[in-house]
XYZ file of C-alpha atoms in Angstrom:
358
model
C 9.466 -74.239 -28.221
C 7.566 -74.265 -24.705
C 7.857 -71.711 -22.086
C 9.670 -74.160 -19.921
C 12.443 -75.087 -22.399
C 12.867 -71.772 -24.178
C 12.727 -68.064 -23.255
C 11.012 -68.704 -20.069
C 13.881 -70.927 -18.753
C 16.535 -68.386 -19.660
C 14.541 -65.683 -18.304
C 14.276 -67.753 -14.858
C 17.894 -68.217 -14.979
C 18.691 -64.571 -15.533
C 16.485 -63.559 -12.836
C 18.450 -66.058 -10.371
C 21.492 -64.840 -11.309
C 20.734 -60.915 -10.956
C 19.121 -61.814 -7.471
C 22.017 -64.093 -6.094
C 25.054 -63.272 -7.968
C 25.858 -59.966 -5.761
C 26.417 -62.265 -2.561
C 28.028 -65.095 -4.601
C 30.239 -63.377 -7.383
C 30.159 -66.359 -9.649
C 30.006 -64.485 -12.981
C 32.252 -61.790 -14.355
C 29.599 -61.056 -17.076
C 26.251 -61.829 -17.692
C 24.482 -61.404 -21.119
C 20.774 -60.918 -20.468
C 20.062 -59.300 -23.902
C 21.926 -61.795 -26.123
C 20.498 -64.788 -24.003
C 16.944 -63.871 -24.503
C 17.158 -63.259 -28.082
C 19.412 -66.512 -28.530
C 16.528 -68.456 -26.693
C 13.643 -67.280 -29.108
C 15.579 -69.083 -32.016
C 16.301 -72.860 -30.378
C 12.884 -74.415 -31.157
C 13.290 -77.826 -32.296
C 16.836 -78.336 -31.321
C 17.923 -81.047 -28.666
C 18.728 -78.641 -25.843
C 15.813 -76.153 -26.643
C 17.072 -73.122 -24.808
C 18.875 -74.992 -22.076
C 20.432 -72.050 -19.971
C 24.101 -72.758 -19.051
C 27.430 -70.862 -18.198
C 30.777 -70.853 -19.738
C 34.211 -70.614 -17.787
C 35.895 -67.403 -17.722
C 36.264 -64.666 -20.464
C 37.357 -67.166 -23.101
C 34.887 -69.811 -22.414
C 32.543 -68.796 -25.128
C 35.245 -69.633 -27.656
C 35.633 -73.237 -26.397
C 34.898 -76.053 -28.602
C 32.195 -77.467 -26.176
C 30.502 -74.135 -25.893
C 30.290 -73.937 -29.577
C 28.781 -77.421 -29.837
C 26.492 -76.674 -26.901
C 25.071 -73.590 -28.883
C 24.880 -75.463 -32.065
C 22.412 -77.973 -29.981
C 20.243 -75.212 -28.839
C 21.860 -74.345 -25.659
C 21.950 -70.618 -24.523
C 24.869 -69.087 -22.620
C 23.862 -66.444 -19.907
C 27.201 -65.429 -18.930
C 31.131 -66.086 -18.214
C 31.967 -67.448 -14.770
C 34.624 -66.322 -12.506
C 38.385 -67.571 -12.436
C 41.394 -66.779 -10.559
C 42.480 -63.046 -10.902
C 45.435 -61.795 -12.753
C 49.083 -62.599 -10.993
C 47.958 -65.352 -8.661
C 50.096 -67.981 -7.997
C 47.587 -70.447 -6.415
C 44.496 -71.075 -8.660
C 41.656 -72.508 -6.077
C 39.615 -69.419 -5.804
C 37.724 -67.125 -7.897
C 37.306 -63.464 -8.571
C 33.978 -62.141 -10.077
C 32.215 -59.089 -10.843
C 31.243 -58.339 -7.221
C 34.827 -59.566 -5.733
C 36.034 -62.946 -4.387
C 33.883 -66.008 -5.397
C 32.413 -67.518 -2.119
C 31.864 -71.096 -1.271
C 28.016 -71.402 -1.032
C 28.297 -73.477 2.045
C 30.991 -71.499 3.656
C 31.258 -68.019 2.863
C 34.721 -67.893 4.768
C 36.121 -70.342 2.410
C 37.201 -70.678 -1.133
C 35.083 -72.424 -3.723
C 38.311 -74.043 -5.188
C 39.236 -73.446 -8.907
C 40.094 -72.576 -11.318
C 36.454 -73.430 -12.637
C 35.406 -71.609 -9.507
C 32.285 -69.699 -10.549
C 31.209 -72.536 -12.594
C 30.932 -74.682 -9.397
C 29.258 -72.028 -7.474
C 26.787 -71.183 -10.397
C 25.504 -74.639 -10.217
C 25.669 -75.358 -6.716
C 23.142 -72.489 -6.158
C 20.989 -73.427 -8.999
C 21.605 -70.204 -10.995
C 22.178 -72.519 -14.153
C 21.999 -76.432 -14.414
C 25.320 -76.654 -16.479
C 28.647 -74.794 -16.740
C 31.663 -75.661 -18.718
C 35.085 -76.048 -17.171
C 38.681 -77.193 -18.071
C 40.825 -79.188 -15.798
C 44.655 -79.206 -16.067
C 45.276 -80.106 -12.691
C 41.890 -80.573 -10.994
C 40.384 -77.195 -11.985
C 37.062 -78.890 -12.368
C 37.110 -81.805 -10.125
C 38.405 -79.536 -6.996
C 35.581 -76.906 -7.215
C 33.136 -79.585 -7.758
C 34.255 -81.341 -4.559
C 34.195 -78.318 -2.411
C 30.837 -77.196 -3.668
C 28.785 -80.301 -3.416
C 28.460 -80.817 -7.197
C 29.487 -83.446 -10.052
C 32.214 -82.410 -12.154
C 33.867 -84.576 -15.033
C 37.258 -84.411 -16.503
C 37.135 -85.998 -19.779
C 39.854 -87.899 -21.317
C 42.706 -86.147 -22.272
C 42.236 -85.683 -25.990
C 38.761 -86.465 -26.164
C 37.824 -82.998 -27.017
C 39.893 -80.140 -28.579
C 42.082 -77.896 -26.117
C 43.968 -74.949 -26.676
C 46.844 -76.310 -23.891
C 49.718 -77.388 -25.906
C 51.231 -79.423 -22.824
C 48.220 -81.795 -23.117
C 47.665 -81.512 -19.524
C 44.232 -79.624 -19.447
C 41.056 -81.561 -20.884
C 37.523 -79.993 -21.536
C 35.060 -80.572 -18.596
C 31.661 -79.653 -17.076
C 30.217 -78.996 -13.790
C 26.505 -80.208 -13.362
C 24.153 -80.975 -10.572
C 24.406 -84.795 -11.359
C 25.974 -87.258 -13.717
C 22.708 -87.098 -15.754
C 23.627 -83.346 -16.864
C 27.128 -84.620 -17.638
C 25.384 -86.895 -20.046
C 23.397 -84.199 -21.756
C 26.723 -82.345 -21.809
C 28.677 -85.542 -23.794
C 25.691 -85.900 -26.037
C 25.929 -82.528 -27.255
C 29.899 -81.989 -27.720
C 30.636 -85.663 -28.965
C 29.667 -86.540 -32.680
C 28.302 -89.947 -31.148
C 27.518 -90.922 -27.522
C 26.275 -94.184 -26.317
C 25.465 -94.900 -22.650
C 26.771 -98.075 -21.083
C 24.611 -99.059 -18.336
C 27.087 -100.640 -15.225
C 26.690 -104.232 -14.194
C 26.262 -104.053 -10.587
C 28.541 -104.716 -8.439
C 31.387 -102.722 -10.038
C 34.677 -104.243 -8.922
C 36.842 -101.293 -7.791
C 39.994 -100.396 -5.898
C 39.866 -97.696 -2.972
C 42.919 -95.862 -2.402
C 42.824 -93.058 0.206
C 46.073 -91.445 -0.787
C 47.331 -93.087 -3.942
C 50.398 -93.953 -2.047
C 52.023 -90.250 -1.355
C 49.382 -87.688 -0.589
C 48.808 -86.587 2.964
C 45.153 -86.363 3.637
C 43.176 -84.973 6.251
C 41.945 -87.549 8.472
C 38.431 -86.216 8.667
C 38.249 -85.863 4.698
C 39.427 -89.419 4.585
C 36.970 -90.648 6.945
C 34.125 -89.125 4.900
C 35.178 -90.556 1.916
C 35.714 -93.977 3.474
C 32.041 -93.877 4.694
C 30.918 -92.863 1.321
C 32.718 -96.113 -0.075
C 31.510 -98.218 2.675
C 27.820 -97.152 1.701
C 28.492 -98.048 -2.155
C 29.820 -101.390 -0.927
C 26.788 -102.226 1.348
C 24.403 -101.102 -1.308
C 26.006 -103.480 -3.819
C 27.226 -100.832 -6.385
C 31.025 -101.628 -5.880
C 32.883 -104.638 -4.811
C 36.048 -103.746 -3.405
C 38.823 -105.519 -4.510
C 41.895 -106.281 -2.055
C 44.512 -104.351 -3.858
C 45.993 -101.080 -3.391
C 47.036 -98.387 -6.156
C 50.526 -97.058 -5.114
C 51.703 -94.245 -7.575
C 54.778 -91.940 -7.449
C 54.039 -88.460 -6.539
C 53.434 -86.647 -9.688
C 54.012 -82.980 -8.524
C 57.268 -82.437 -10.123
C 56.556 -84.396 -13.355
C 53.431 -82.235 -13.727
C 55.355 -79.025 -12.959
C 58.059 -79.490 -15.507
C 55.336 -80.521 -18.307
C 53.617 -77.281 -17.568
C 56.791 -75.478 -17.536
C 57.559 -77.087 -20.961
C 61.110 -78.512 -19.497
C 60.305 -82.186 -19.217
C 63.196 -84.323 -17.977
C 64.084 -87.932 -17.896
C 62.631 -88.215 -14.474
C 59.628 -86.710 -15.517
C 59.059 -89.428 -18.217
C 60.260 -92.210 -15.614
C 57.258 -91.125 -13.230
C 54.844 -90.776 -16.060
C 55.865 -94.211 -17.246
C 55.910 -95.783 -13.932
C 52.288 -94.661 -12.927
C 51.022 -95.524 -16.348
C 52.248 -99.101 -15.989
C 50.484 -98.992 -12.459
C 47.249 -97.729 -13.940
C 47.252 -99.933 -17.123
C 47.598 -102.953 -14.716
C 44.823 -101.839 -12.265
C 42.437 -101.039 -15.149
C 43.150 -104.396 -16.515
C 41.575 -106.015 -13.735
C 38.898 -103.406 -12.246
C 36.866 -100.860 -14.299
C 36.793 -98.203 -11.349
C 39.384 -96.427 -9.085
C 38.064 -94.692 -5.902
C 40.153 -91.966 -4.051
C 39.349 -88.519 -2.314
C 38.840 -85.846 -4.693
C 41.144 -83.526 -2.951
C 43.551 -84.113 0.342
C 41.844 -81.183 2.262
C 38.819 -79.273 2.684
C 38.333 -75.792 1.447
C 40.739 -73.304 2.712
C 40.004 -69.423 3.384
C 40.103 -66.410 0.901
C 43.686 -65.838 2.414
C 45.171 -68.796 0.222
C 45.968 -72.450 0.605
C 49.479 -72.206 2.245
C 51.570 -74.983 1.682
C 49.010 -77.236 0.814
C 48.660 -79.058 -2.607
C 44.797 -79.203 -3.289
C 45.696 -80.959 -6.348
C 47.514 -83.748 -4.737
C 44.973 -86.583 -5.773
C 43.852 -84.938 -9.160
C 46.722 -84.034 -11.104
C 48.022 -87.561 -11.659
C 44.969 -88.207 -14.072
C 46.006 -85.068 -15.944
C 49.332 -86.571 -16.644
C 48.038 -89.876 -17.517
C 45.092 -88.833 -19.440
C 42.395 -90.806 -17.535
C 38.574 -89.353 -17.137
C 38.010 -88.646 -13.736
C 34.827 -87.165 -11.852
C 33.833 -85.966 -8.410
C 30.679 -86.911 -6.554
C 29.582 -85.406 -3.511
C 30.527 -87.653 -0.716
C 29.281 -86.013 2.636
C 30.475 -83.280 4.813
C 33.048 -82.285 7.736
C 31.798 -81.491 10.864
C 32.408 -77.683 10.114
C 30.021 -77.928 7.039
C 32.554 -78.360 4.072
C 31.557 -80.676 1.166
C 33.868 -83.577 0.412
C 34.205 -85.183 -2.770
C 34.730 -88.795 -3.999
C 36.951 -89.244 -7.166
C 35.971 -91.793 -9.507
C 38.747 -92.644 -12.188
C 38.138 -95.036 -15.100
C 40.091 -96.222 -18.115
C 41.025 -93.922 -21.123
C 38.179 -93.431 -23.396
C 35.570 -94.848 -20.753
C 33.803 -91.627 -20.278
C 30.390 -92.889 -21.007
C 30.987 -95.799 -18.475
C 32.490 -93.481 -15.972
C 29.301 -91.320 -16.076
C 27.134 -94.681 -15.422
C 29.369 -95.473 -12.724
C 28.929 -92.054 -11.277
C 24.990 -92.389 -11.844
C 24.772 -95.484 -9.645
C 27.201 -94.106 -6.838
C 24.691 -91.074 -6.803
C 22.008 -93.168 -6.012
C 23.514 -94.152 -2.953
C 25.128 -90.864 -1.900
C 22.100 -88.310 -2.410
C 23.254 -84.854 -2.654
C 22.265 -81.686 -0.498
C 21.616 -78.163 -1.816
C 22.991 -75.032 0.110
């Protein structure tokens, strides 16, 4: 084990957390003694002392965290999630107060994987676990300017009995998410993409009201991908039924015949789309980060929770910024089970859409 890959790397992560987290409040707990001790026992393992963070107070018990530890990863702390009793979930509450967006302190970082996104965006750790039941990984990834992956529903064990929530990860790039999948899956084979990728771009999935400036940032990003030969846009749309009520009834444990009709109609549309193209592109969120007072009547999940209902893997990559300095995410969606090809597509997109750090 080298200084860079073991105790030294973990020590540097702990030092950064100690210095920066009082202003960010990305963590609810930090485990310095345990982390340093664990780092000394990871020699020869694939991750060799890689420091990572886990989502919330129960994250250390997740299947993904256990697999990362077995591969030599070292958990350094638990990241913030929304506080108790909140009816809206796109924020976080850490040990030092509300979790702040590293780009705009007056805005939320998104949620519920709030602290994980902030910890990655500010280089406190390079990888943090998340879970995504309605967009809980992709929304904070978009609003903090990092990469976020929701895996195919059922690919990894999840305690969510509704089947909506799927394991996910937040990293600085798709390459980091590949490290995650190599560690948590029994077998992982990268799939190099054949460029240009045929893709459909839907600015609103047929039902969402999208902030015009957010839509413009994403449209420009898609244009850059097309101009660079990463994607070839196909002249068709993706018009889904609004999944809001269907998602809410499934989450509430009382799905109705109408719920199943929406799911069936949307699955049919998506099955037909992915039979023709490997990639769907949309904005990750319809809105920019809201203030710490809450989102009001906005549903930041409007463009993400459709794929929790359908089960497709989806990722958010940084697309650019609005004029007021808020990051915007581009959502990439692929066929069920195509998590490895999706990461390859995301890597190709990142080569054209360079990220900026706060």
